[in-house]
Amino acid sequence: ARRFGVSRQPVREAFIKLQEAGLLCIKPQRGTVVQRISVDAVFDARFVREAVEVAVVRASAELQPEGLDRRLAELIAAQEDAADEGDAPAFLRLDEAFHRAMADGIGRSFAWTALEAIKAQMDRVRFLSFEGATPLPELIRQHRAIAAAIAAGNPDQAEAAMRAHLREILASLPRIAEAHPDYFEPAP
């Protein structure tokens, strides 16, 4: 609160939101600590995300909203630039925009808003995944496959491409957890 020149109330509210997202553990009268990443929570979030995004990508391919193919191509080009520059944070922002664009394109913005509320643990892994995970050019290739299936009006191909893309974390998570054991909850 002192650092940002605000009262303690907004900080308290922010901490409560972070606790609700599973990112902080507030221990009254003792302190607040960053919660370790739960592999189960990551798998749960990925499962729900896949269910929602598969529905979104199918609808995108079926409806082919005007301008969506152009928007996805712009985002992929920007992702290529970010990857070429080694700007991982920019790439992640553009990746989010790519996925959000499909939901927005079919008039289902709430689908992405709902996912944002549950994917906090996945996002933590994504920020750790720059080493030892799927290379950015491969993620871009996957995005191209998704966009091409939407542009072709092929819902089955779009669904398959999205499923493959969202399942990347299943392969990379064990390597990431092994590389950063202090960040993860111990396995039961």
PDB file of C-alpha atoms in Angstrom:
ATOM      1  CA  ALA A   1       0.000   0.000   0.000  1.00  0.00           C
ATOM      2  CA  ARG A   2       2.842   2.341   0.865  1.00  0.00           C
ATOM      3  CA  ARG A   3       4.710   1.552  -2.364  1.00  0.00           C
ATOM      4  CA  PHE A   4       1.725   2.482  -4.561  1.00  0.00           C
ATOM      5  CA  GLY A   5       0.437   5.242  -2.325  1.00  0.00           C
ATOM      6  CA  VAL A   6      -2.956   3.641  -1.723  1.00  0.00           C
ATOM      7  CA  SER A   7      -4.856   2.664   1.386  1.00  0.00           C
ATOM      8  CA  ARG A   8      -4.624  -0.878   2.716  1.00  0.00           C
ATOM      9  CA  GLN A   9      -8.183  -1.745   1.610  1.00  0.00           C
ATOM     10  CA  PRO A  10      -7.447  -2.144  -2.143  1.00  0.00           C
ATOM     11  CA  VAL A  11      -4.391  -4.231  -1.301  1.00  0.00           C
ATOM     12  CA  ARG A  12      -6.480  -6.418   0.996  1.00  0.00           C
ATOM     13  CA  GLU A  13      -9.097  -6.828  -1.754  1.00  0.00           C
ATOM     14  CA  ALA A  14      -6.411  -7.723  -4.301  1.00  0.00           C
ATOM     15  CA  PHE A  15      -4.975 -10.331  -1.922  1.00  0.00           C
ATOM     16  CA  ILE A  16      -8.437 -11.836  -1.452  1.00  0.00           C
ATOM     17  CA  LYS A  17      -8.866 -12.113  -5.241  1.00  0.00           C
ATOM     18  CA  LEU A  18      -5.422 -13.719  -5.530  1.00  0.00           C
ATOM     19  CA  GLN A  19      -6.347 -16.163  -2.780  1.00  0.00           C
ATOM     20  CA  GLU A  20      -9.598 -17.023  -4.594  1.00  0.00           C
ATOM     21  CA  ALA A  21      -7.547 -17.731  -7.716  1.00  0.00           C
ATOM     22  CA  GLY A  22      -5.338 -20.099  -5.709  1.00  0.00           C
ATOM     23  CA  LEU A  23      -2.270 -17.889  -5.997  1.00  0.00           C
ATOM     24  CA  LEU A  24      -1.915 -16.753  -2.371  1.00  0.00           C
ATOM     25  CA  CYS A  25      -2.440 -18.335   1.017  1.00  0.00           C
ATOM     26  CA  ILE A  26      -3.499 -15.751   3.607  1.00  0.00           C
ATOM     27  CA  LYS A  27      -2.701 -16.788   7.170  1.00  0.00           C
ATOM     28  CA  PRO A  28      -4.405 -14.285   9.497  1.00  0.00           C
ATOM     29  CA  GLN A  29      -2.034 -12.742  12.037  1.00  0.00           C
ATOM     30  CA  ARG A  30       0.878 -14.699  10.520  1.00  0.00           C
ATOM     31  CA  GLY A  31       1.335 -13.464   6.968  1.00  0.00           C
ATOM     32  CA  THR A  32       0.634 -14.148   3.344  1.00  0.00           C
ATOM     33  CA  VAL A  33       2.588 -16.548   1.162  1.00  0.00           C
ATOM     34  CA  VAL A  34       2.556 -17.377  -2.532  1.00  0.00           C
ATOM     35  CA  GLN A  35       0.822 -20.695  -3.043  1.00  0.00           C
ATOM     36  CA  ARG A  36       2.782 -23.413  -4.798  1.00  0.00           C
ATOM     37  CA  ILE A  37       1.460 -24.604  -8.146  1.00  0.00           C
ATOM     38  CA  SER A  38      -0.868 -27.577  -7.927  1.00  0.00           C
ATOM     39  CA  VAL A  39      -0.398 -30.008 -10.819  1.00  0.00           C
ATOM     40  CA  ASP A  40      -3.965 -31.234 -10.242  1.00  0.00           C
ATOM     41  CA  ALA A  41      -5.289 -27.670 -10.485  1.00  0.00           C
ATOM     42  CA  VAL A  42      -3.387 -27.191 -13.752  1.00  0.00           C
ATOM     43  CA  PHE A  43      -4.868 -30.391 -15.185  1.00  0.00           C
ATOM     44  CA  ASP A  44      -8.355 -29.404 -14.024  1.00  0.00           C
ATOM     45  CA  ALA A  45      -8.062 -25.955 -15.606  1.00  0.00           C
ATOM     46  CA  ARG A  46      -6.714 -27.437 -18.842  1.00  0.00           C
ATOM     47  CA  PHE A  47      -9.623 -29.888 -18.962  1.00  0.00           C
ATOM     48  CA  VAL A  48     -12.206 -27.118 -18.617  1.00  0.00           C
ATOM     49  CA  ARG A  49     -10.324 -24.833 -20.987  1.00  0.00           C
ATOM     50  CA  GLU A  50     -10.260 -27.534 -23.651  1.00  0.00           C
ATOM     51  CA  ALA A  51     -14.004 -28.147 -23.322  1.00  0.00           C
ATOM     52  CA  VAL A  52     -14.813 -24.449 -23.722  1.00  0.00           C
ATOM     53  CA  GLU A  53     -12.275 -23.650 -26.435  1.00  0.00           C
ATOM     54  CA  VAL A  54     -13.233 -26.669 -28.530  1.00  0.00           C
ATOM     55  CA  ALA A  55     -16.825 -25.395 -28.524  1.00  0.00           C
ATOM     56  CA  VAL A  56     -15.585 -21.917 -29.461  1.00  0.00           C
ATOM     57  CA  VAL A  57     -13.360 -23.121 -32.298  1.00  0.00           C
ATOM     58  CA  ARG A  58     -16.104 -25.377 -33.700  1.00  0.00           C
ATOM     59  CA  ALA A  59     -18.519 -22.457 -33.732  1.00  0.00           C
ATOM     60  CA  SER A  60     -15.846 -20.253 -35.306  1.00  0.00           C
ATOM     61  CA  ALA A  61     -15.386 -22.760 -38.143  1.00  0.00           C
ATOM     62  CA  GLU A  62     -19.126 -23.219 -38.587  1.00  0.00           C
ATOM     63  CA  LEU A  63     -20.037 -19.522 -38.475  1.00  0.00           C
ATOM     64  CA  GLN A  64     -16.876 -18.084 -40.048  1.00  0.00           C
ATOM     65  CA  PRO A  65     -17.453 -14.601 -38.601  1.00  0.00           C
ATOM     66  CA  GLU A  66     -16.506 -11.743 -40.872  1.00  0.00           C
ATOM     67  CA  GLY A  67     -12.987 -10.494 -40.200  1.00  0.00           C
ATOM     68  CA  LEU A  68     -11.961 -13.325 -37.863  1.00  0.00           C
ATOM     69  CA  ASP A  69      -9.582 -14.916 -40.364  1.00  0.00           C
ATOM     70  CA  ARG A  70      -7.893 -11.536 -40.920  1.00  0.00           C
ATOM     71  CA  ARG A  71      -7.632 -10.888 -37.152  1.00  0.00           C
ATOM     72  CA  LEU A  72      -6.122 -14.325 -36.497  1.00  0.00           C
ATOM     73  CA  ALA A  73      -3.596 -13.819 -39.306  1.00  0.00           C
ATOM     74  CA  GLU A  74      -2.578 -10.437 -37.832  1.00  0.00           C
ATOM     75  CA  LEU A  75      -2.105 -12.002 -34.405  1.00  0.00           C
ATOM     76  CA  ILE A  76      -0.056 -14.875 -35.808  1.00  0.00           C
ATOM     77  CA  ALA A  77       2.189 -12.409 -37.684  1.00  0.00           C
ATOM     78  CA  ALA A  78       2.685 -10.436 -34.461  1.00  0.00           C
ATOM     79  CA  GLN A  79       3.462 -13.692 -32.617  1.00  0.00           C
ATOM     80  CA  GLU A  80       6.135 -14.459 -35.209  1.00  0.00           C
ATOM     81  CA  ASP A  81       7.684 -11.040 -34.615  1.00  0.00           C
ATOM     82  CA  ALA A  82       7.642 -11.542 -30.842  1.00  0.00           C
ATOM     83  CA  ALA A  83       9.212 -14.996 -31.209  1.00  0.00           C
ATOM     84  CA  ASP A  84      11.906 -13.622 -33.559  1.00  0.00           C
ATOM     85  CA  GLU A  85      12.705 -10.896 -31.022  1.00  0.00           C
ATOM     86  CA  GLY A  86      12.752 -13.390 -28.145  1.00  0.00           C
ATOM     87  CA  ASP A  87      10.003 -11.399 -26.416  1.00  0.00           C
ATOM     88  CA  ALA A  88       8.238 -14.151 -24.495  1.00  0.00           C
ATOM     89  CA  PRO A  89       5.932 -11.848 -22.475  1.00  0.00           C
ATOM     90  CA  ALA A  90       4.712 -10.232 -25.706  1.00  0.00           C
ATOM     91  CA  PHE A  91       4.195 -13.671 -27.219  1.00  0.00           C
ATOM     92  CA  LEU A  92       2.044 -14.700 -24.247  1.00  0.00           C
ATOM     93  CA  ARG A  93      -0.081 -11.552 -24.562  1.00  0.00           C
ATOM     94  CA  LEU A  94      -0.561 -12.262 -28.262  1.00  0.00           C
ATOM     95  CA  ASP A  95      -1.378 -15.899 -27.536  1.00  0.00           C
ATOM     96  CA  GLU A  96      -4.111 -14.741 -25.147  1.00  0.00           C
ATOM     97  CA  ALA A  97      -5.394 -12.331 -27.804  1.00  0.00           C
ATOM     98  CA  PHE A  98      -5.472 -15.160 -30.381  1.00  0.00           C
ATOM     99  CA  HIS A  99      -7.650 -17.350 -28.186  1.00  0.00           C
ATOM    100  CA  ARG A 100      -9.844 -14.448 -27.089  1.00  0.00           C
ATOM    101  CA  ALA A 101     -10.362 -13.350 -30.720  1.00  0.00           C
ATOM    102  CA  MET A 102     -12.199 -16.558 -31.514  1.00  0.00           C
ATOM    103  CA  ALA A 103     -14.626 -16.147 -28.604  1.00  0.00           C
ATOM    104  CA  ASP A 104     -15.122 -12.475 -29.441  1.00  0.00           C
ATOM    105  CA  GLY A 105     -15.581 -13.329 -33.120  1.00  0.00           C
ATOM    106  CA  ILE A 106     -18.570 -15.564 -32.458  1.00  0.00           C
ATOM    107  CA  GLY A 107     -20.076 -13.157 -29.941  1.00  0.00           C
ATOM    108  CA  ARG A 108     -19.181 -15.310 -26.946  1.00  0.00           C
ATOM    109  CA  SER A 109     -16.739 -13.057 -25.091  1.00  0.00           C
ATOM    110  CA  PHE A 110     -17.960 -14.457 -21.791  1.00  0.00           C
ATOM    111  CA  ALA A 111     -16.465 -17.832 -22.715  1.00  0.00           C
ATOM    112  CA  TRP A 112     -12.985 -16.322 -22.551  1.00  0.00           C
ATOM    113  CA  THR A 113     -13.831 -14.254 -19.472  1.00  0.00           C
ATOM    114  CA  ALA A 114     -14.921 -17.437 -17.693  1.00  0.00           C
ATOM    115  CA  LEU A 115     -11.688 -19.175 -18.690  1.00  0.00           C
ATOM    116  CA  GLU A 116      -9.585 -16.302 -17.375  1.00  0.00           C
ATOM    117  CA  ALA A 117     -11.039 -16.935 -13.939  1.00  0.00           C
ATOM    118  CA  ILE A 118      -9.955 -20.590 -13.864  1.00  0.00           C
ATOM    119  CA  LYS A 119      -6.673 -20.677 -15.731  1.00  0.00           C
ATOM    120  CA  ALA A 120      -4.448 -18.861 -13.223  1.00  0.00           C
ATOM    121  CA  GLN A 121      -2.511 -22.029 -12.410  1.00  0.00           C
ATOM    122  CA  MET A 122      -2.048 -22.785 -16.118  1.00  0.00           C
ATOM    123  CA  ASP A 123      -0.741 -19.278 -16.677  1.00  0.00           C
ATOM    124  CA  ARG A 124       1.844 -19.719 -13.937  1.00  0.00           C
ATOM    125  CA  VAL A 125       3.132 -22.810 -15.729  1.00  0.00           C
ATOM    126  CA  ARG A 126       3.117 -20.968 -19.050  1.00  0.00           C
ATOM    127  CA  PHE A 127       5.412 -18.288 -17.606  1.00  0.00           C
ATOM    128  CA  LEU A 128       7.813 -21.000 -16.434  1.00  0.00           C
ATOM    129  CA  SER A 129       7.609 -22.871 -19.728  1.00  0.00           C
ATOM    130  CA  PHE A 130       9.948 -20.833 -21.868  1.00  0.00           C
ATOM    131  CA  GLU A 131      12.723 -23.300 -21.129  1.00  0.00           C
ATOM    132  CA  GLY A 132      12.055 -26.960 -21.796  1.00  0.00           C
ATOM    133  CA  ALA A 133       8.562 -26.586 -23.215  1.00  0.00           C
ATOM    134  CA  THR A 134       7.089 -26.371 -26.678  1.00  0.00           C
ATOM    135  CA  PRO A 135       9.172 -24.027 -28.842  1.00  0.00           C
ATOM    136  CA  LEU A 136       7.392 -20.849 -29.935  1.00  0.00           C
ATOM    137  CA  PRO A 137       7.622 -21.708 -33.664  1.00  0.00           C
ATOM    138  CA  GLU A 138       5.709 -24.933 -32.948  1.00  0.00           C
ATOM    139  CA  LEU A 139       2.996 -23.015 -31.072  1.00  0.00           C
ATOM    140  CA  ILE A 140       2.756 -20.634 -34.020  1.00  0.00           C
ATOM    141  CA  ARG A 141       2.432 -23.611 -36.384  1.00  0.00           C
ATOM    142  CA  GLN A 142      -0.409 -24.908 -34.221  1.00  0.00           C
ATOM    143  CA  HIS A 143      -2.104 -21.501 -34.284  1.00  0.00           C
ATOM    144  CA  ARG A 144      -1.809 -21.479 -38.067  1.00  0.00           C
ATOM    145  CA  ALA A 145      -3.469 -24.906 -38.240  1.00  0.00           C
ATOM    146  CA  ILE A 146      -6.343 -23.677 -36.064  1.00  0.00           C
ATOM    147  CA  ALA A 147      -6.776 -20.523 -38.149  1.00  0.00           C
ATOM    148  CA  ALA A 148      -6.612 -22.476 -41.429  1.00  0.00           C
ATOM    149  CA  ALA A 149      -9.312 -24.900 -40.271  1.00  0.00           C
ATOM    150  CA  ILE A 150     -11.552 -22.000 -39.280  1.00  0.00           C
ATOM    151  CA  ALA A 151     -10.965 -20.268 -42.628  1.00  0.00           C
ATOM    152  CA  ALA A 152     -11.739 -23.541 -44.459  1.00  0.00           C
ATOM    153  CA  GLY A 153     -14.980 -23.914 -42.514  1.00  0.00           C
ATOM    154  CA  ASN A 154     -13.898 -27.316 -41.204  1.00  0.00           C
ATOM    155  CA  PRO A 155     -15.143 -27.700 -37.597  1.00  0.00           C
ATOM    156  CA  ASP A 156     -13.721 -31.218 -37.158  1.00  0.00           C
ATOM    157  CA  GLN A 157     -10.254 -30.128 -38.253  1.00  0.00           C
ATOM    158  CA  ALA A 158     -10.490 -26.973 -36.116  1.00  0.00           C
ATOM    159  CA  GLU A 159     -11.471 -29.046 -33.088  1.00  0.00           C
ATOM    160  CA  ALA A 160      -8.630 -31.520 -33.617  1.00  0.00           C
ATOM    161  CA  ALA A 161      -6.107 -28.705 -34.035  1.00  0.00           C
ATOM    162  CA  MET A 162      -7.329 -26.971 -30.869  1.00  0.00           C
ATOM    163  CA  ARG A 163      -7.246 -30.183 -28.840  1.00  0.00           C
ATOM    164  CA  ALA A 164      -3.683 -30.908 -29.950  1.00  0.00           C
ATOM    165  CA  HIS A 165      -2.655 -27.340 -29.121  1.00  0.00           C
ATOM    166  CA  LEU A 166      -4.178 -27.325 -25.637  1.00  0.00           C
ATOM    167  CA  ARG A 167      -2.726 -30.732 -24.787  1.00  0.00           C
ATOM    168  CA  GLU A 168       0.852 -29.470 -25.181  1.00  0.00           C
ATOM    169  CA  ILE A 169       0.927 -28.694 -21.474  1.00  0.00           C
ATOM    170  CA  LEU A 170       0.437 -32.383 -20.667  1.00  0.00           C
ATOM    171  CA  ALA A 171       3.809 -33.182 -22.200  1.00  0.00           C
ATOM    172  CA  SER A 172       5.706 -30.160 -20.917  1.00  0.00           C
ATOM    173  CA  LEU A 173       4.349 -29.959 -17.349  1.00  0.00           C
ATOM    174  CA  PRO A 174       6.429 -32.838 -15.923  1.00  0.00           C
ATOM    175  CA  ARG A 175       9.642 -31.285 -17.330  1.00  0.00           C
ATOM    176  CA  ILE A 176       8.708 -27.852 -15.977  1.00  0.00           C
ATOM    177  CA  ALA A 177       7.861 -29.232 -12.526  1.00  0.00           C
ATOM    178  CA  GLU A 178      11.167 -31.121 -12.466  1.00  0.00           C
ATOM    179  CA  ALA A 179      13.104 -27.985 -13.448  1.00  0.00           C
ATOM    180  CA  HIS A 180      11.340 -25.859 -10.794  1.00  0.00           C
ATOM    181  CA  PRO A 181      10.518 -28.216  -7.888  1.00  0.00           C
ATOM    182  CA  ASP A 182      10.270 -25.396  -5.328  1.00  0.00           C
ATOM    183  CA  TYR A 183       7.388 -23.813  -7.270  1.00  0.00           C
ATOM    184  CA  PHE A 184       5.177 -26.919  -7.227  1.00  0.00           C
ATOM    185  CA  GLU A 185       3.257 -28.706  -4.502  1.00  0.00           C
ATOM    186  CA  PRO A 186       4.875 -32.022  -3.668  1.00  0.00           C
ATOM    187  CA  ALA A 187       3.279 -34.994  -5.406  1.00  0.00           C
ATOM    188  CA  PRO A 188       0.901 -36.914  -3.113  1.00  0.00           C
TER     189      PRO A 188
END
